[in-house]
Short mmCIF file of C-alpha atoms and ligand atoms in Angstrom, two decimals:
data_model
loop_
_atom_site.label_atom_id
_atom_site.label_comp_id
_atom_site.label_asym_id
_atom_site.label_seq_id
_atom_site.Cartn_x
_atom_site.Cartn_y
_atom_site.Cartn_z
CA UNK A 1 49.06 36.38 -26.64
CA UNK A 2 48.27 35.58 -23.02
CA UNK A 3 44.66 36.11 -21.96
CA UNK A 4 42.67 35.78 -18.75
CA UNK A 5 42.96 37.41 -15.37
CA UNK A 6 46.10 37.30 -13.24
CA UNK A 7 47.18 38.90 -10.00
CA UNK A 8 50.18 41.16 -9.41
CA UNK A 9 51.76 42.48 -6.22
CA UNK A 10 54.20 45.40 -6.18
CA UNK A 11 56.42 45.60 -3.08
CA UNK A 12 57.53 49.21 -2.66
CA UNK A 13 59.41 51.17 -0.03
CA UNK A 14 56.24 52.82 1.27
CA UNK A 15 53.40 50.52 0.23
CA UNK A 16 52.60 47.00 -0.92
CA UNK A 17 49.96 47.08 -3.66
CA UNK A 18 48.06 44.36 -5.45
CA UNK A 19 45.29 43.99 -7.99
CA UNK A 20 43.83 41.66 -10.57
CA UNK A 21 45.15 42.30 -14.06
CA UNK A 22 43.57 41.71 -17.44
CA UNK A 23 46.45 39.91 -19.13
CA UNK A 24 45.29 40.77 -22.65
CA UNK A 25 45.34 44.55 -22.05
CA UNK A 26 47.47 45.16 -18.95
CA UNK A 27 44.55 47.04 -17.38
CA UNK A 28 43.77 46.51 -13.72
CA UNK A 29 40.68 44.31 -13.46
CA UNK A 30 39.90 45.11 -9.82
CA UNK A 31 40.38 47.84 -7.25
CA UNK A 32 43.95 48.25 -6.05
CA UNK A 33 44.54 46.98 -2.52
CA UNK A 34 47.31 48.84 -0.68
CA UNK A 35 48.83 48.28 2.76
CA UNK A 36 51.78 50.34 4.06
CA UNK A 37 55.13 48.52 4.01
CA UNK A 38 56.10 47.66 7.63
CA UNK A 39 58.66 50.28 8.67
CA UNK A 40 60.73 47.56 10.38
CA UNK A 41 61.44 45.98 6.96
CA UNK A 42 61.34 42.73 8.92
CA UNK A 43 61.20 39.78 6.51
CA UNK A 44 58.30 37.98 8.23
CA UNK A 45 56.25 41.15 8.58
CA UNK A 46 56.74 42.15 4.95
CA UNK A 47 55.91 38.64 3.70
CA UNK A 48 52.81 38.62 5.90
CA UNK A 49 51.79 42.00 4.44
CA UNK A 50 52.10 40.61 0.90
CA UNK A 51 49.82 37.72 1.90
CA UNK A 52 47.43 40.19 3.56
CA UNK A 53 47.22 42.24 0.34
CA UNK A 54 46.43 39.10 -1.67
CA UNK A 55 43.85 37.92 0.87
CA UNK A 56 42.25 41.37 1.26
CA UNK A 57 41.85 41.51 -2.52
CA UNK A 58 40.06 38.15 -2.36
CA UNK A 59 42.58 36.42 -4.65
CA UNK A 60 43.32 32.72 -4.25
CA UNK A 61 45.81 31.46 -6.78
CA UNK A 62 49.25 32.02 -8.30
CA UNK A 63 50.54 35.59 -8.43
CA UNK A 64 53.43 37.65 -9.73
CA UNK A 65 55.35 39.81 -7.28
CA UNK A 66 57.98 42.55 -7.56
CA UNK A 67 60.82 43.44 -5.22
CA UNK A 68 62.94 46.62 -5.29
CA UNK A 69 66.27 44.81 -5.67
CA UNK A 70 68.16 42.33 -7.85
CA UNK A 71 66.18 39.08 -8.24
CA UNK A 72 67.78 36.04 -9.84
CA UNK A 73 65.72 32.84 -9.97
CA UNK A 74 63.67 34.05 -7.02
CA UNK A 75 66.66 34.89 -4.84
CA UNK A 76 67.46 38.47 -3.76
CA UNK A 77 70.95 39.72 -4.54
CA UNK A 78 70.47 43.31 -3.37
CA UNK A 79 67.94 45.25 -1.31
CA UNK A 80 69.10 48.87 -1.35
CA UNK A 81 66.18 50.28 0.61
CA UNK A 82 65.10 47.21 2.62
CA UNK A 83 68.44 46.36 4.22
CA UNK A 84 71.17 43.75 3.88
CA UNK A 85 69.27 41.10 5.91
CA UNK A 86 67.20 40.48 2.74
CA UNK A 87 70.20 39.54 0.58
CA UNK A 88 70.41 35.82 -0.19
CA UNK A 89 66.77 35.21 0.68
CA UNK A 90 64.80 32.97 -1.70
CA UNK A 91 61.77 35.24 -1.41
CA UNK A 92 59.99 33.55 -4.32
CA UNK A 93 60.03 30.15 -2.58
CA UNK A 94 59.09 31.71 0.76
CA UNK A 95 56.06 33.47 -0.76
CA UNK A 96 55.04 30.29 -2.61
CA UNK A 97 55.28 28.16 0.53
CA UNK A 98 53.45 30.64 2.73
CA UNK A 99 50.69 31.32 0.18
CA UNK A 100 50.34 27.74 -1.06
CA UNK A 101 50.48 28.97 -4.67
CA UNK A 102 53.02 29.42 -7.42
CA UNK A 103 54.74 32.82 -7.25
CA UNK A 104 56.97 34.54 -9.80
CA UNK A 105 59.27 37.18 -8.32
CA UNK A 106 61.06 39.85 -10.35
CA UNK A 107 62.65 43.27 -9.98
CA UNK A 108 60.08 46.07 -9.68
CA UNK A 109 61.44 48.20 -12.54
CA UNK A 110 61.74 45.15 -14.79
CA UNK A 111 58.05 44.46 -14.13
CA UNK A 112 57.09 48.08 -14.87
CA UNK A 113 59.19 47.94 -18.03
CA UNK A 114 57.50 44.75 -19.25
CA UNK A 115 54.11 46.43 -18.90
CA UNK A 116 55.28 49.59 -20.73
CA UNK A 117 56.74 47.49 -23.56
CA UNK A 118 53.63 45.32 -23.94
CA UNK A 119 50.92 47.92 -23.35
CA UNK A 120 52.36 51.37 -22.63
CA UNK A 121 54.75 54.03 -23.89
CA UNK A 122 57.23 51.57 -25.43
CA UNK A 123 54.65 49.42 -27.19
CA UNK A 124 55.82 48.26 -30.60
CA UNK A 125 59.24 49.91 -30.20
CA UNK A 126 62.27 48.02 -31.45
CA UNK A 127 65.89 48.77 -30.74
CA UNK A 128 67.29 49.71 -27.33
CA UNK A 129 64.67 50.95 -24.88
CA UNK A 130 65.33 51.97 -21.27
CA UNK A 131 62.40 52.29 -18.88
CA UNK A 132 63.24 54.14 -15.66
CA UNK A 133 61.10 54.51 -12.54
CA UNK A 134 61.58 57.57 -10.33
CA UNK A 135 60.47 56.80 -6.79
CA UNK A 136 62.18 55.90 -3.50
CA UNK A 137 65.13 54.90 -5.71
CA UNK A 138 65.61 54.88 -9.47
CA UNK A 139 64.71 51.60 -11.15
CA UNK A 140 65.68 50.60 -14.67
CA UNK A 141 64.65 48.06 -17.26
CA UNK A 142 66.68 47.59 -20.44
CA UNK A 143 65.14 46.09 -23.57
CA UNK A 144 66.58 45.07 -26.92
CA UNK A 145 63.90 44.57 -29.56
CA UNK A 146 61.30 44.08 -26.82
CA UNK A 147 63.37 41.50 -24.91
CA UNK A 148 64.29 42.33 -21.32
CA UNK A 149 67.88 42.28 -20.04
CA UNK A 150 66.98 41.87 -16.35
CA UNK A 151 68.46 43.51 -13.25
CA UNK A 152 70.30 46.41 -14.85
CA UNK A 153 70.29 48.62 -11.69
CA UNK A 154 71.04 51.82 -13.60
CA UNK A 155 69.87 53.91 -10.64
CA UNK A 156 73.16 52.90 -9.05
CA UNK A 157 75.36 54.46 -11.74
CA UNK A 158 77.71 56.74 -9.86
CA UNK A 159 77.49 60.49 -10.17
CA UNK A 160 79.87 62.57 -8.02
CA UNK A 161 80.84 59.46 -6.04
CA UNK A 162 77.32 58.37 -5.06
CA UNK A 163 74.59 56.23 -6.61
CA UNK A 164 72.61 58.50 -8.94
CA UNK A 165 69.36 57.63 -7.16
CA UNK A 166 70.51 59.19 -3.88
CA UNK A 167 70.27 62.71 -5.38
CA UNK A 168 68.06 62.21 -8.43
CA UNK A 169 65.11 60.02 -7.32
CA UNK A 170 61.77 61.66 -6.63
CA UNK A 171 62.30 60.80 -2.95
CA UNK A 172 65.47 62.93 -3.05
CA UNK A 173 63.48 65.80 -4.60
CA UNK A 174 60.99 65.57 -1.76
CA UNK A 175 63.58 65.09 0.98
CA UNK A 176 65.52 68.15 -0.12
CA UNK A 177 62.40 70.22 -0.85
CA UNK A 178 63.47 70.88 -4.47
CA UNK A 179 61.19 72.54 -7.00
CA UNK A 180 60.90 70.85 -10.41
CA UNK A 181 63.23 73.52 -11.80
CA UNK A 182 65.82 72.80 -9.11
CA UNK A 183 65.53 69.05 -9.58
CA UNK A 184 65.75 69.16 -13.39
CA UNK A 185 69.56 69.66 -13.71
CA UNK A 186 70.05 66.41 -11.78
CA UNK A 187 67.66 64.59 -14.12
CA UNK A 188 69.43 66.18 -17.08
CA UNK A 189 72.80 64.84 -15.91
CA UNK A 190 71.39 61.39 -15.24
CA UNK A 191 69.51 60.97 -18.49
CA UNK A 192 72.42 62.44 -20.52
CA UNK A 193 74.58 59.74 -18.94
CA UNK A 194 72.15 56.97 -19.91
CA UNK A 195 71.97 58.43 -23.42
CA UNK A 196 75.77 58.49 -23.73
CA UNK A 197 76.42 55.04 -22.24
CA UNK A 198 73.65 53.07 -23.96
CA UNK A 199 72.64 55.09 -27.04
CA UNK A 200 69.03 54.03 -26.52
CA UNK A 201 66.35 54.69 -29.13
CA UNK A 202 63.82 55.55 -26.43
CA UNK A 203 63.81 56.37 -22.72
CA UNK A 204 60.55 56.00 -20.80
CA UNK A 205 60.24 57.87 -17.50
CA UNK A 206 57.92 56.16 -15.03
CA UNK A 207 57.15 56.09 -11.32
CA UNK A 208 54.37 57.98 -9.54
CA UNK A 209 55.87 61.36 -10.44
CA UNK A 210 55.50 60.62 -14.18
CA UNK A 211 51.91 61.90 -13.71
CA UNK A 212 53.51 65.36 -13.48
CA UNK A 213 55.92 64.79 -16.39
CA UNK A 214 54.97 68.07 -18.07
CA UNK A 215 56.69 69.85 -15.18
CA UNK A 216 60.11 68.29 -15.70
CA UNK A 217 60.45 66.33 -18.96
CA UNK A 218 60.54 69.51 -21.11
CA UNK A 219 63.49 70.67 -18.97
CA UNK A 220 65.58 67.65 -20.09
CA UNK A 221 67.15 68.67 -23.38
CA UNK A 222 69.85 67.73 -25.88
CA UNK A 223 69.47 63.94 -25.71
CA UNK A 224 70.01 61.99 -28.93
CA UNK A 225 67.02 59.78 -28.14
CA UNK A 226 63.36 60.37 -27.51
CA UNK A 227 62.34 60.65 -23.85
CA UNK A 228 58.67 60.17 -23.00
CA UNK A 229 56.52 59.68 -19.89
CA UNK A 230 55.32 56.21 -18.95
CA UNK A 231 51.75 55.48 -19.96
CA UNK A 232 50.83 53.19 -17.08
CA UNK A 233 52.23 55.25 -14.19
CA UNK A 234 51.99 53.42 -10.89
CA UNK A 235 50.01 50.40 -12.05
CA UNK A 236 52.85 49.22 -14.32
CA UNK A 237 54.57 47.22 -11.57
CA UNK A 238 51.39 45.33 -10.67
CA UNK A 239 50.55 44.65 -14.33
CA UNK A 240 54.11 43.58 -15.17
CA UNK A 241 54.23 41.21 -12.19
CA UNK A 242 51.03 39.47 -13.25
CA UNK A 243 52.25 39.30 -16.86
CA UNK A 244 55.64 37.88 -15.86
CA UNK A 245 53.94 35.00 -14.07
CA UNK A 246 51.62 34.33 -16.98
CA UNK A 247 54.40 34.49 -19.57
CA UNK A 248 56.68 32.29 -17.45
C1 BGC B 1 67.00 49.17 -6.37
C2 BGC B 1 66.42 48.63 -7.65
C3 BGC B 1 64.98 49.08 -7.79
C4 BGC B 1 64.88 50.58 -7.67
C5 BGC B 1 63.46 51.07 -7.74
C6 BGC B 1 66.83 50.67 -6.34
O1 BGC B 1 67.34 51.18 -5.14
O2 BGC B 1 68.37 48.85 -6.26
O3 BGC B 1 66.50 47.22 -7.67
O4 BGC B 1 64.48 48.64 -9.03
O5 BGC B 1 65.46 51.02 -6.46
O6 BGC B 1 62.69 50.59 -6.69
#
């Protein structure tokens, strides 16, 4: 087991958040520092904001960091909500050089999933587990017997000719002014698809809106697997980022 205090940063579409993390429990060990994501999505401005979050939190040292796109060995291979100018960027090296410390970069949903598997709703669960995050997009993390298969991008499964996340994310709910009851059939279709394609043993539903899970999870019915709310809500990304660095 990894112990000590680490630092995690979660780069999101609307905010960049960071905090110290107790690596033995996944709990945040400091206040969360949050700065809005620059609306320009300019690379330099976003990187500077990450460094500002770390500095404002008073952290000097290595940190884990998430990005809402495909991340392979520190390099971005997609950036659905940040724009194509991010693709191909070695963001991990850039953050390490600009901060002067080691950085571990990973997909945001993968980070949230790691935290849920180690400390949250999927703790101690074997078999196939899918953690999803409902937010600006839909993130996914796939686990087999607790081991992550990274970068699954299941929010981009196509439904009616478009990525599922465009109509089913919580941002889509907000954008279209849908009530929970109106949004639920879209969730039903999406989660039934995941259930059919992957036959998971457990689906965990995360993202900020998981705080209100009682309003929509009971409306998702007929799945062959259990579907439960995330336990760590919005702090999962920060915790998972810090843990990913610590666990190498
Ligand atoms: C991105 C994923 C990300 C998810 C949640 C999607 O649009 O493609 O990489 O995990 O949004 O932020």
